[in-house]
Short mmCIF file of C-alpha atoms in Angstrom, two decimals:
data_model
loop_
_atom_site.label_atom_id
_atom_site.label_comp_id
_atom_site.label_asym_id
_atom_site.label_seq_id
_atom_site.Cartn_x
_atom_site.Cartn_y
_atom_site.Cartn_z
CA UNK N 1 98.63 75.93 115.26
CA UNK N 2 98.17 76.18 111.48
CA UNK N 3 101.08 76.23 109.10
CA UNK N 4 100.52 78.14 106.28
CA UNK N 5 102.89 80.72 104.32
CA UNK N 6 100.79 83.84 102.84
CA UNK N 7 103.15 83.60 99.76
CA UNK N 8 101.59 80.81 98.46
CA UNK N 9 98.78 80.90 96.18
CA UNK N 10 96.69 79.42 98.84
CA UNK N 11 92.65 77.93 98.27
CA UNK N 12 90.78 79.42 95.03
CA UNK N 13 88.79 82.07 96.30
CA UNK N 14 85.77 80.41 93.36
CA UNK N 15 86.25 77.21 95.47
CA UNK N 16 85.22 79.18 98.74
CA UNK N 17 82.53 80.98 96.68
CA UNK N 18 80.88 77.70 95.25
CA UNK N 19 80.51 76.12 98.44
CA UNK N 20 79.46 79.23 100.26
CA UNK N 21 76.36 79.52 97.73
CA UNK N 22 75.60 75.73 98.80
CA UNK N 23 75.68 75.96 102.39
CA UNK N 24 72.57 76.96 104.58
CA UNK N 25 73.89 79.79 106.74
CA UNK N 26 71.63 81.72 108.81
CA UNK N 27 71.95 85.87 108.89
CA UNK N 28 73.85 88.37 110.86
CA UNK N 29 71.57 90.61 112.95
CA UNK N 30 72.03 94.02 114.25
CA UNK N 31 68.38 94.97 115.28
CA UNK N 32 68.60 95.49 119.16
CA UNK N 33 72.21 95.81 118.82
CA UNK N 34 73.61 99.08 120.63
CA UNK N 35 77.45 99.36 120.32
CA UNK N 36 80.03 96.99 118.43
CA UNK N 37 83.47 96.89 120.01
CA UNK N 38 85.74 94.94 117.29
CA UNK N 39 89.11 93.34 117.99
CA UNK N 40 91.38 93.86 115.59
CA UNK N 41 95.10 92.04 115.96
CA UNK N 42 96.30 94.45 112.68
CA UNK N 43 95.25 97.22 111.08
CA UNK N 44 93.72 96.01 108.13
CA UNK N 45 91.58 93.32 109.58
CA UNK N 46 88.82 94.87 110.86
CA UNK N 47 88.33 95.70 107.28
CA UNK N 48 89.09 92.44 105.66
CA UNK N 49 87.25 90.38 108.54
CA UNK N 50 84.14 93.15 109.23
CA UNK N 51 84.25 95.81 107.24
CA UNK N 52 80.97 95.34 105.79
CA UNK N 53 79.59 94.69 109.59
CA UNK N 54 81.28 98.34 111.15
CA UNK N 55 79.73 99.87 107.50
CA UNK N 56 76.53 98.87 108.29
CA UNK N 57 76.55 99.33 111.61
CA UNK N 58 77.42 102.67 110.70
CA UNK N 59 74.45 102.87 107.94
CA UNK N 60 72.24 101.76 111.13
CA UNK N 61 73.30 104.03 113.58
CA UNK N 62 74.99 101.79 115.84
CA UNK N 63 78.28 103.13 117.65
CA UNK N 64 81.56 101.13 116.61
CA UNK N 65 84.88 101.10 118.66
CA UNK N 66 87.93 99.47 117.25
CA UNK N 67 90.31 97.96 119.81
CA UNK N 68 93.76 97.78 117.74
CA UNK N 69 96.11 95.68 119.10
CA UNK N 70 99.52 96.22 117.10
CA UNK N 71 100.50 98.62 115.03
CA UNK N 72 101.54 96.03 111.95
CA UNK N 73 105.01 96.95 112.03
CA UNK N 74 105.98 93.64 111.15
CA UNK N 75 104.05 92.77 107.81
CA UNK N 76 107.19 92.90 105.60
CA UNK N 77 110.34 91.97 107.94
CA UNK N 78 112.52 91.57 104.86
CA UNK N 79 112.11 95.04 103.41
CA UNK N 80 115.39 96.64 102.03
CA UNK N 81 113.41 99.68 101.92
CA UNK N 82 111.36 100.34 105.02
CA UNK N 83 112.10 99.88 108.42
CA UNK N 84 109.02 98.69 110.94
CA UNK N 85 109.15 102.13 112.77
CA UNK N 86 108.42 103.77 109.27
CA UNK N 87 105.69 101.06 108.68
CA UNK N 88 104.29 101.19 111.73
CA UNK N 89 103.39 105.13 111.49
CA UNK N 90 101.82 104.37 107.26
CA UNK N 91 99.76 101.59 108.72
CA UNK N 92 98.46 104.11 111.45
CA UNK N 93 97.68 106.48 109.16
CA UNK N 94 95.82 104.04 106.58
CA UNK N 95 93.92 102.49 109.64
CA UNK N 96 92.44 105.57 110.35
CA UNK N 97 91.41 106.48 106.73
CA UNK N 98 90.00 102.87 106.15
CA UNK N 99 87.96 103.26 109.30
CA UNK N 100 86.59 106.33 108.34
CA UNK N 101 85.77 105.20 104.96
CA UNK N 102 83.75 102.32 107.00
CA UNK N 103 82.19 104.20 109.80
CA UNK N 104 83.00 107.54 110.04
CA UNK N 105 81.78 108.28 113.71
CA UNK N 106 83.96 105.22 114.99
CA UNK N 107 86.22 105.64 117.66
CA UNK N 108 89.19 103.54 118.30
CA UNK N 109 91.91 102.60 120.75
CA UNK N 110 95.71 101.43 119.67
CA UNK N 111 96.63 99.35 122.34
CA UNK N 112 100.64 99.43 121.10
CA UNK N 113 101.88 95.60 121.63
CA UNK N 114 104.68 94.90 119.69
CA UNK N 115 103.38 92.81 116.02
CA UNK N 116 103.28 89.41 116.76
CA UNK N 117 103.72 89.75 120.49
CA UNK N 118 99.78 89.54 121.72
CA UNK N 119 100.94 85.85 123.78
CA UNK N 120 103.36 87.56 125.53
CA UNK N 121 101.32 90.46 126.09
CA UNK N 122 97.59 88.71 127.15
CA UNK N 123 97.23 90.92 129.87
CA UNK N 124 97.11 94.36 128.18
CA UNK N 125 94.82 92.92 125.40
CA UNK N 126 92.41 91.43 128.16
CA UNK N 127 92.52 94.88 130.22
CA UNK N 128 91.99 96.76 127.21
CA UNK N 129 88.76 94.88 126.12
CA UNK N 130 87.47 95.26 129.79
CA UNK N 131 87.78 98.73 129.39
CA UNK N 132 86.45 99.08 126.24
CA UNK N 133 83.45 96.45 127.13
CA UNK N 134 83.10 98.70 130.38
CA UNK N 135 82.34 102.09 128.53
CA UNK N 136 79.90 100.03 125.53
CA UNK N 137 76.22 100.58 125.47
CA UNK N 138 74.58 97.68 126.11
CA UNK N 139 73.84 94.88 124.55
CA UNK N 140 77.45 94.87 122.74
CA UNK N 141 78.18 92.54 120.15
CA UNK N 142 81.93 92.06 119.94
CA UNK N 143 83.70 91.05 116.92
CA UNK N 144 86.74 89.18 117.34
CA UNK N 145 89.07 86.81 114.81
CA UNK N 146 88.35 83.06 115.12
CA UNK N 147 90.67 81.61 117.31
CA UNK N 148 91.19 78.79 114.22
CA UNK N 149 92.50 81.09 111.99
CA UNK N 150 95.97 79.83 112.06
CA UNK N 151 97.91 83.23 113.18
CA UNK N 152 99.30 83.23 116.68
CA UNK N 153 98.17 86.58 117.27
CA UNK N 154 94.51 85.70 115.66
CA UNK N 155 94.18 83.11 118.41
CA UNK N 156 94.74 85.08 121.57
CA UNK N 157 92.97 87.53 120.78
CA UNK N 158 90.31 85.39 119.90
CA UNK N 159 91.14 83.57 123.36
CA UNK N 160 90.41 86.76 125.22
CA UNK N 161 87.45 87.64 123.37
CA UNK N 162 86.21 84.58 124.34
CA UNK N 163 86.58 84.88 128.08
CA UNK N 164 86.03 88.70 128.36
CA UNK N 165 82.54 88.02 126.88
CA UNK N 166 81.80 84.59 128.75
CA UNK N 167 82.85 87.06 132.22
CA UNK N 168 80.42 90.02 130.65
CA UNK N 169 76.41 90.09 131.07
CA UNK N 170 74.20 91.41 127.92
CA UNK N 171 77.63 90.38 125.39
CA UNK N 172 77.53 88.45 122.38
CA UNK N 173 80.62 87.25 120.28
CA UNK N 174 81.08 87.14 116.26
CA UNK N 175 84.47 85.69 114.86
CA UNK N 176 85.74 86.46 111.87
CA UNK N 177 88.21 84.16 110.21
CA UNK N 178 91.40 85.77 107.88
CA UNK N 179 93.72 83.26 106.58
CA UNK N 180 91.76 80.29 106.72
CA UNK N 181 90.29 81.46 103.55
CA UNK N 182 93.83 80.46 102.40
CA UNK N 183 94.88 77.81 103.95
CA UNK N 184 91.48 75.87 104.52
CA UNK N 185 89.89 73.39 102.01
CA UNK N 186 86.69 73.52 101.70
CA UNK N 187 86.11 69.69 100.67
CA UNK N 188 86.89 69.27 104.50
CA UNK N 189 87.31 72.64 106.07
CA UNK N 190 88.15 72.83 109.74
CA UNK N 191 86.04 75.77 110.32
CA UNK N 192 82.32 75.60 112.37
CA UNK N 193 79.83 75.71 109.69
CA UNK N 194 77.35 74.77 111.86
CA UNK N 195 77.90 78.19 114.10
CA UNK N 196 78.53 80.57 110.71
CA UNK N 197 76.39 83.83 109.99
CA UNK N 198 76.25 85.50 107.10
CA UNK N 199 76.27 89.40 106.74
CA UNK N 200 74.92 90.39 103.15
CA UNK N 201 76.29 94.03 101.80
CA UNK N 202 74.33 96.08 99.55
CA UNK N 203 76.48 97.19 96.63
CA UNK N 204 77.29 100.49 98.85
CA UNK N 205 78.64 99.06 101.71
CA UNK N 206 80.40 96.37 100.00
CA UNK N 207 81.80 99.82 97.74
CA UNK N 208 82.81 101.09 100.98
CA UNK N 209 85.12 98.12 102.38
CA UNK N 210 86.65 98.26 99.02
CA UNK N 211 87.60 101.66 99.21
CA UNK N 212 88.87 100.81 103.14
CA UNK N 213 90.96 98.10 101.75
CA UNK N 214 92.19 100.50 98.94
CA UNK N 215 93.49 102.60 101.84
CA UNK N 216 95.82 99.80 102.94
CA UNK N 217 98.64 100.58 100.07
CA UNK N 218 101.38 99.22 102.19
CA UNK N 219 99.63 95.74 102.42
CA UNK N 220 97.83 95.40 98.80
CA UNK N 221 100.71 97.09 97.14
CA UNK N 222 103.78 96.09 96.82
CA UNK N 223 106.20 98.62 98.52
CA UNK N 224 108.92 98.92 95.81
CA UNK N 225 109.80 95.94 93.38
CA UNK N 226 112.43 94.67 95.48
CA UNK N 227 112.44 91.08 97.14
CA UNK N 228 111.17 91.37 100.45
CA UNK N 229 108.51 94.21 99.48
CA UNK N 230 105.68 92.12 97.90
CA UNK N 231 102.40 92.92 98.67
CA UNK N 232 100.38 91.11 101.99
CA UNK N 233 96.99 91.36 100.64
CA UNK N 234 97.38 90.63 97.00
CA UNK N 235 93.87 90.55 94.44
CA UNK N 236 93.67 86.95 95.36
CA UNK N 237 93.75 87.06 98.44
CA UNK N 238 91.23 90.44 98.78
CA UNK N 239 88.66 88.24 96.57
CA UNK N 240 88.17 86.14 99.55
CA UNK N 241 86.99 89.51 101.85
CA UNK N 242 85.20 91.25 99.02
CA UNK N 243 82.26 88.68 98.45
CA UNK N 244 78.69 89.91 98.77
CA UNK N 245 78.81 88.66 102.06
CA UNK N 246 80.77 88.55 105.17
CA UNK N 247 80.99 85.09 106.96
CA UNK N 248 81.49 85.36 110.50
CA UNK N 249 80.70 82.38 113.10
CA UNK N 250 78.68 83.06 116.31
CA UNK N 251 80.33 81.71 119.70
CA UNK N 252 78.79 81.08 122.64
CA UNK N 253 82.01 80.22 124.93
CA UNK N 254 81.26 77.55 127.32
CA UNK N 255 81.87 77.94 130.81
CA UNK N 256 85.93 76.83 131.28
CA UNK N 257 85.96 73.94 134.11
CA UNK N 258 88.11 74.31 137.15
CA UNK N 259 91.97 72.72 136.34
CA UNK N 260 91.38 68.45 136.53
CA UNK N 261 93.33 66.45 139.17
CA UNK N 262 95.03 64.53 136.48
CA UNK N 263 96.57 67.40 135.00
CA UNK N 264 98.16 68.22 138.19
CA UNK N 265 99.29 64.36 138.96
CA UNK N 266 100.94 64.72 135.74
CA UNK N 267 102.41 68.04 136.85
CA UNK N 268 103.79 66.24 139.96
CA UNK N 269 105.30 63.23 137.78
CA UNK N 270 107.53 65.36 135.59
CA UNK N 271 108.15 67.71 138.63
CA UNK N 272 107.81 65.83 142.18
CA UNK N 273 108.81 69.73 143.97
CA UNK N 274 106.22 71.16 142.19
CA UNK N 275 107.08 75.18 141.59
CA UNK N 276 110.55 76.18 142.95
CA UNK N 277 108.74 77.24 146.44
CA UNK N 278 112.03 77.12 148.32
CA UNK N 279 114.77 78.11 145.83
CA UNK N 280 112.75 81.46 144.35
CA UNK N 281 113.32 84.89 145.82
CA UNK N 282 109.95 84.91 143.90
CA UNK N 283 108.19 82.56 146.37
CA UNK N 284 110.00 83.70 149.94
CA UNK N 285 109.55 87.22 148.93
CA UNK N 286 105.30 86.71 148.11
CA UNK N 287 105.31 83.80 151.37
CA UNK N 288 106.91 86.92 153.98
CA UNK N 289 104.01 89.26 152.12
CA UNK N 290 101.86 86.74 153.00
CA UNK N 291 102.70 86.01 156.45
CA UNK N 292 103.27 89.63 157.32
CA UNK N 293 99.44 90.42 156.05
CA UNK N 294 98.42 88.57 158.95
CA UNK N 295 95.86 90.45 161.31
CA UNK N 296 96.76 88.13 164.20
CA UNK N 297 100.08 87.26 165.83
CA UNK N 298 98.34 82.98 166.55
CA UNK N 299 95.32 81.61 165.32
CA UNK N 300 93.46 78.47 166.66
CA UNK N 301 92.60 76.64 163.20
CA UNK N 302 94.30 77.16 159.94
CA UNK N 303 92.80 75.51 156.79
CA UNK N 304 95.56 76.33 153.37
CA UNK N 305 93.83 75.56 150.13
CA UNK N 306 96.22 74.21 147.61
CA UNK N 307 98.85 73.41 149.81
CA UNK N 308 100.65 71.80 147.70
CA UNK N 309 104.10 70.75 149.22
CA UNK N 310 103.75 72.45 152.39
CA UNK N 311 106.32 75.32 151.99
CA UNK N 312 103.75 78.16 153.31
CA UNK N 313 102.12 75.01 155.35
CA UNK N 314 105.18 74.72 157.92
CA UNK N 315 105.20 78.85 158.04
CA UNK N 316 101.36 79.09 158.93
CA UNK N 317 101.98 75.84 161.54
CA UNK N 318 104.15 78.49 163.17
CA UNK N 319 101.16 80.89 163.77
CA UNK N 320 98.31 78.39 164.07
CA UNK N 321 97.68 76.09 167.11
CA UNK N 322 96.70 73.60 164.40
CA UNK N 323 96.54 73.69 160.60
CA UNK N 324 94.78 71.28 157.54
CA UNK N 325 96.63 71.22 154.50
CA UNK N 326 94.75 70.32 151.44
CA UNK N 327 95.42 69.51 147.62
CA UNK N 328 93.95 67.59 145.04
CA UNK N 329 96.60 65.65 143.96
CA UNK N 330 98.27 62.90 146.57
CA UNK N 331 101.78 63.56 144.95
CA UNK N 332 102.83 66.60 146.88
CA UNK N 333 100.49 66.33 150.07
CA UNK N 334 103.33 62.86 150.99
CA UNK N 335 105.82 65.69 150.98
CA UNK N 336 104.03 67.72 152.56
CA UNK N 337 103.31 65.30 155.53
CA UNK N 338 106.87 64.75 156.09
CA UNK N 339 107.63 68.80 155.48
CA UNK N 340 105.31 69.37 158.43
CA UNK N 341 104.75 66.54 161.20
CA UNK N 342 102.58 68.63 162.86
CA UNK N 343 99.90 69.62 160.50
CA UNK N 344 97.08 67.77 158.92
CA UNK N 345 96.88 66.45 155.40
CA UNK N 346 93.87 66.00 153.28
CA UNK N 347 93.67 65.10 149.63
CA UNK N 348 90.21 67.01 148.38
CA UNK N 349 89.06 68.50 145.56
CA UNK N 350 87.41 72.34 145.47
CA UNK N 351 84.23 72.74 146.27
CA UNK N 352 82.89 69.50 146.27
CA UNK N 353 85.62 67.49 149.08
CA UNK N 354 85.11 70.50 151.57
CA UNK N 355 86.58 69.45 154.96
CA UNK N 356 85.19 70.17 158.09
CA UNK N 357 85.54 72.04 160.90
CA UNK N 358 85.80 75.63 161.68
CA UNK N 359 88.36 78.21 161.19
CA UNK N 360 89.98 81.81 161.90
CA UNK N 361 92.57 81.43 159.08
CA UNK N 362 91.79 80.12 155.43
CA UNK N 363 94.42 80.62 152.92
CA UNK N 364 94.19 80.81 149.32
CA UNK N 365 97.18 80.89 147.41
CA UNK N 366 97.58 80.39 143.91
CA UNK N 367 94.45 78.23 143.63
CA UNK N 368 91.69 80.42 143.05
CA UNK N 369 92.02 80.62 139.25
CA UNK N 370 92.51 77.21 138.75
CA UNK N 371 88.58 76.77 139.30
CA UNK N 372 85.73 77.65 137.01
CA UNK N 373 83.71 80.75 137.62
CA UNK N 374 80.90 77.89 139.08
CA UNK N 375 83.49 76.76 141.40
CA UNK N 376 85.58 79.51 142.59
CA UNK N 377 82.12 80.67 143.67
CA UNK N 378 81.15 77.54 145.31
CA UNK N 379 84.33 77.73 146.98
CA UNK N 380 83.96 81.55 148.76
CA UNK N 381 80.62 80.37 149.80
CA UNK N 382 82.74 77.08 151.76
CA UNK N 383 84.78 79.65 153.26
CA UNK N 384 82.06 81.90 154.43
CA UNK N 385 80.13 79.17 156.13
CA UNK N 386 82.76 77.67 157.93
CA UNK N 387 85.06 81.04 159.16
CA UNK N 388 85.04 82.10 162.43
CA UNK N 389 83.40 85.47 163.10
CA UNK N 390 86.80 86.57 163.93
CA UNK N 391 88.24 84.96 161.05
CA UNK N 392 90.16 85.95 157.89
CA UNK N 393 90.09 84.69 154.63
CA UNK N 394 93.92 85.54 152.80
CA UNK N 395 94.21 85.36 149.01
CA UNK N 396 97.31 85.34 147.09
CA UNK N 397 97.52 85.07 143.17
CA UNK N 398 99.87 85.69 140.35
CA UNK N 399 98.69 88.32 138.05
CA UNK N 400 100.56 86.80 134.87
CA UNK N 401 99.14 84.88 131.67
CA UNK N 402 99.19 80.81 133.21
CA UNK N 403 98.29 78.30 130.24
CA UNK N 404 97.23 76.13 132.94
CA UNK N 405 94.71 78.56 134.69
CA UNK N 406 91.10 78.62 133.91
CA UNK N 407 91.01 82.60 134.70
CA UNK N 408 93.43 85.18 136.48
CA UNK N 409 94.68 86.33 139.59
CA UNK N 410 92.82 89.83 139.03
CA UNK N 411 89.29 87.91 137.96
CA UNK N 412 89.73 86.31 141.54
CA UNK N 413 90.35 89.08 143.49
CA UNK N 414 87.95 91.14 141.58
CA UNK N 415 84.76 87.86 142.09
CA UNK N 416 86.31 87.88 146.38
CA UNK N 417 85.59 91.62 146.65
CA UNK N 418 82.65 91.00 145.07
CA UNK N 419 81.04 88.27 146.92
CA UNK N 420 83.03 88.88 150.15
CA UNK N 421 80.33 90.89 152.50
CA UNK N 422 82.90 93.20 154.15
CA UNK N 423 85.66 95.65 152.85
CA UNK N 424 89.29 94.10 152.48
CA UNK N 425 91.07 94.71 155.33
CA UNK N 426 94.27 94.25 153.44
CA UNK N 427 94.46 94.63 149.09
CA UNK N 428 98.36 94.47 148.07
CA UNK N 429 98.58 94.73 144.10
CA UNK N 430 101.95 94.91 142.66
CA UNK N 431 102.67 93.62 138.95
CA UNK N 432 103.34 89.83 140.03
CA UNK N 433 100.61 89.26 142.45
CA UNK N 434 97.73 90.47 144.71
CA UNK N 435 97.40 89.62 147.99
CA UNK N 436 93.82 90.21 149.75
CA UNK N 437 92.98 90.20 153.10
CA UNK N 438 89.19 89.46 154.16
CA UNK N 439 88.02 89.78 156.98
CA UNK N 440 84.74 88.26 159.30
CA UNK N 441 82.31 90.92 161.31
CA UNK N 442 84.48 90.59 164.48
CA UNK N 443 87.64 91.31 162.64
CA UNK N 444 89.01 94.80 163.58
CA UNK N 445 92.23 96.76 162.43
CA UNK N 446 95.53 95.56 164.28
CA UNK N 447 95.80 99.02 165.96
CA UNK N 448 92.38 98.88 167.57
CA UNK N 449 92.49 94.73 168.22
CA UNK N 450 95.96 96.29 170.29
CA UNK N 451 94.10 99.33 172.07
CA UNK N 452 96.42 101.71 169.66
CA UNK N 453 92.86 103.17 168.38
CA UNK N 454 90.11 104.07 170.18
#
């Protein structure tokens, strides 16, 4: 992450300006273009980052939604004068003037996350772009801060920009960068030229973010002479958002691969037990969930993906007249061995070290969203071919932001009812995990399987 304090001075805006008239950049197009969803992490930049984009959108004809994240309550936490709760409800209030100014037949959504808090709070930004991606005429552009820019917040939100449109057909992504106008040098800027587009604004447009910025008096004002009150968005820093043209850069995010085997033998090395499987009411609680979703009292063959240290292994050996264990690093599967005598032990990696053999039980716990969208896939269709008619596939995945995971617990469960050709028989969703239950043609309801139903 960037270090930077907006205080300072920061890069002369001329400095950005001569090399921008220097460098080749192609344009920004909206032709085909139906909706624009933006993602704004403040009020106030959607207007510095692309105002000029939602005011010509707007000039064009083109729909524009504004996904606020915060409310800004935290631009000036030194103010002797105003408290956050009083800032927060002024910055509402000059976010929607600016954004009528801009577009006037824009809609918007104010997600509420607490200023500075979008890390801890990944979920409800990702949810809140799948909704607002889910209700967009296609094809969407989205507009998003570059995930560069050197603010925390900046970079998760361009984060889940990033993977809501890389998990989204007929999507394409802009980012716009804020501060790196101030703390970047363009002798040897860290931005991607190479990917930047260039939006030119007539003189009325470019009037019109002007006046939208104008609206934000508690950030390019100061709010009373005092220490602690001095103005966010200062002339200097404006001059960097008011150019003839608005520089945004196009992504195209690449496909995330699954979660490498090294990163988990390193895992293993700092922690030989892995997670706390045994110790966490956590882990017993979700493993009795688990075990209790079972459609069958015994099974013939069990095969657990990701067994890791063989917790949920020796539970499942319990139910299962034999059981395969496998995990891609070696580190945990020893323990595992010794854990369980009785079970099998297999070091593979998903998709491509499938074992063989057929099964009645596969288990997936806290695996699935450790593999790329190419694997996870590749993986469902391993299952598929190698369950028993009267076999179950059970999934199990935390539903919280991992910084290890290459997707989510709910992107799973959503691509396994997807792909999976029958109805769950079982879907548990609480806020830690979900827990799904799939089932092969023979597979009946436990009341009929017992002669309870008929």
């Amino acid at each position: 992450m960037v270090s930077f304090d907006h205080r300072e001075p920061g890069t002369d805006p001329a400095a950005w300006s001569a090399f921008l008239d220097g460098a080749e950049v192609s344009p920004v197009e909206l032709d085909g273009v139906r909706s624009v969803v933006v993602v704004a992490p403040h009020p106030d930049d959607e207007t510095l980052g692309a105002g000029g984009l939602i005011a010509s959108a707007a000039d064009a004809g083109v729909p524009v939604h504004v996904l606020l994240l915060t409310r800004g309550e935290r631009s000036h936490p030194d103010s002797p004068t105003t408290t956050a709760a009083e800032l927060a409800g002024v910055r509402d209030d000059e976010f929607a003037a600016a954004l009528t100014v801009l577009h006037p037949g824009a809609t918007a959504t104010s997600v509420g996350i607490p200023d500075g808090a979008t890390r801890e709070h990944r979920d409800a930004v990702t949810a809140a772009l799948r909704s607002a991606l889910a209700d967009a005429a296609r094809p969407t552009l989205v507009v998003a801060p570059w995930r560069g820019d050197g603010h925390r917040d900046h970079r998760i939100a361009g984060e889940v920009a990033e993977e809501a449109v890389a998990a989204t057909t007929d999507v394409s992504l802009l980012a716009y960068p804020i501060w790196a106008w101030h703390w970047d040098d363009p002798s040897a800027s860290a931005q991607p030229w190479e990917r930047a587009r260039a939006l030119r604004l007539t003189d009325a447009v470019l009037a019109r973010k002007r006046a939208a910025l104008d609206a934000y008096r508690s950030q390019t004002r100061p709010l009373s002479s005092a220490a602690g009150d001095e103005a966010i968005v200062d002339d200097r820093h404006a001059a960097h958002h008011l150019r003839t043209s608005e520089v945004l850069f196009a992504v195209a995010p690449a496909p995330a691969a699954s979660r490498s085997r090294e990163s988990f033998d390193a895992h293993y090395a700092r922690k030989p037990e892995g997670w706390d499987f045994e110790g966490s009411w956590y882990e017993r609680r979700k493993r009795a969930v688990t075990l209790a979703a079972l459609p069958r009292e015994r099974f013939r063959s069990a095969l657990e993906l990701g067994c890791a240290t063989g917790v949920l292994t020796a539970a499942l050996a319990e139910r299962a007249d034999a059981v395969l264990g496998t995990d891609i690093s070696a580190a945990p599967l020893a323990q595992a061995e010794r854990r369980v005598p009785t079970a099998r032990f297999v070091q593979a990696a998903l998709p491509e070290e499938w074992p063989a053999g057929r099964w009645d039980l596969v288990v997936m716990s806290e695996v699935g969203y450790y593999l790329s969208a190419a694997d996870l896939d590749a993986t469902i269709d391993r299952v598929l071919a190698s369950l028993d008619d009267d076999g179950v596939l059970v999934a199990c995945h935390w539903r919280h932001p991992d910084d290890e995971a290459v997707s989510s617990g709910d992107v799973v469960d959503a691509r396994l009812a997807e792909l999976w050709p029958r109805p769950a028989l079982v879907r548990h969703v609480e806020e830690d995990f979900v827990l799904s239950v799939l089932p092969g043609p023979a597979v009946t309801s436990v009341g009929r399987a017992e002669g309870l139903v008929r």
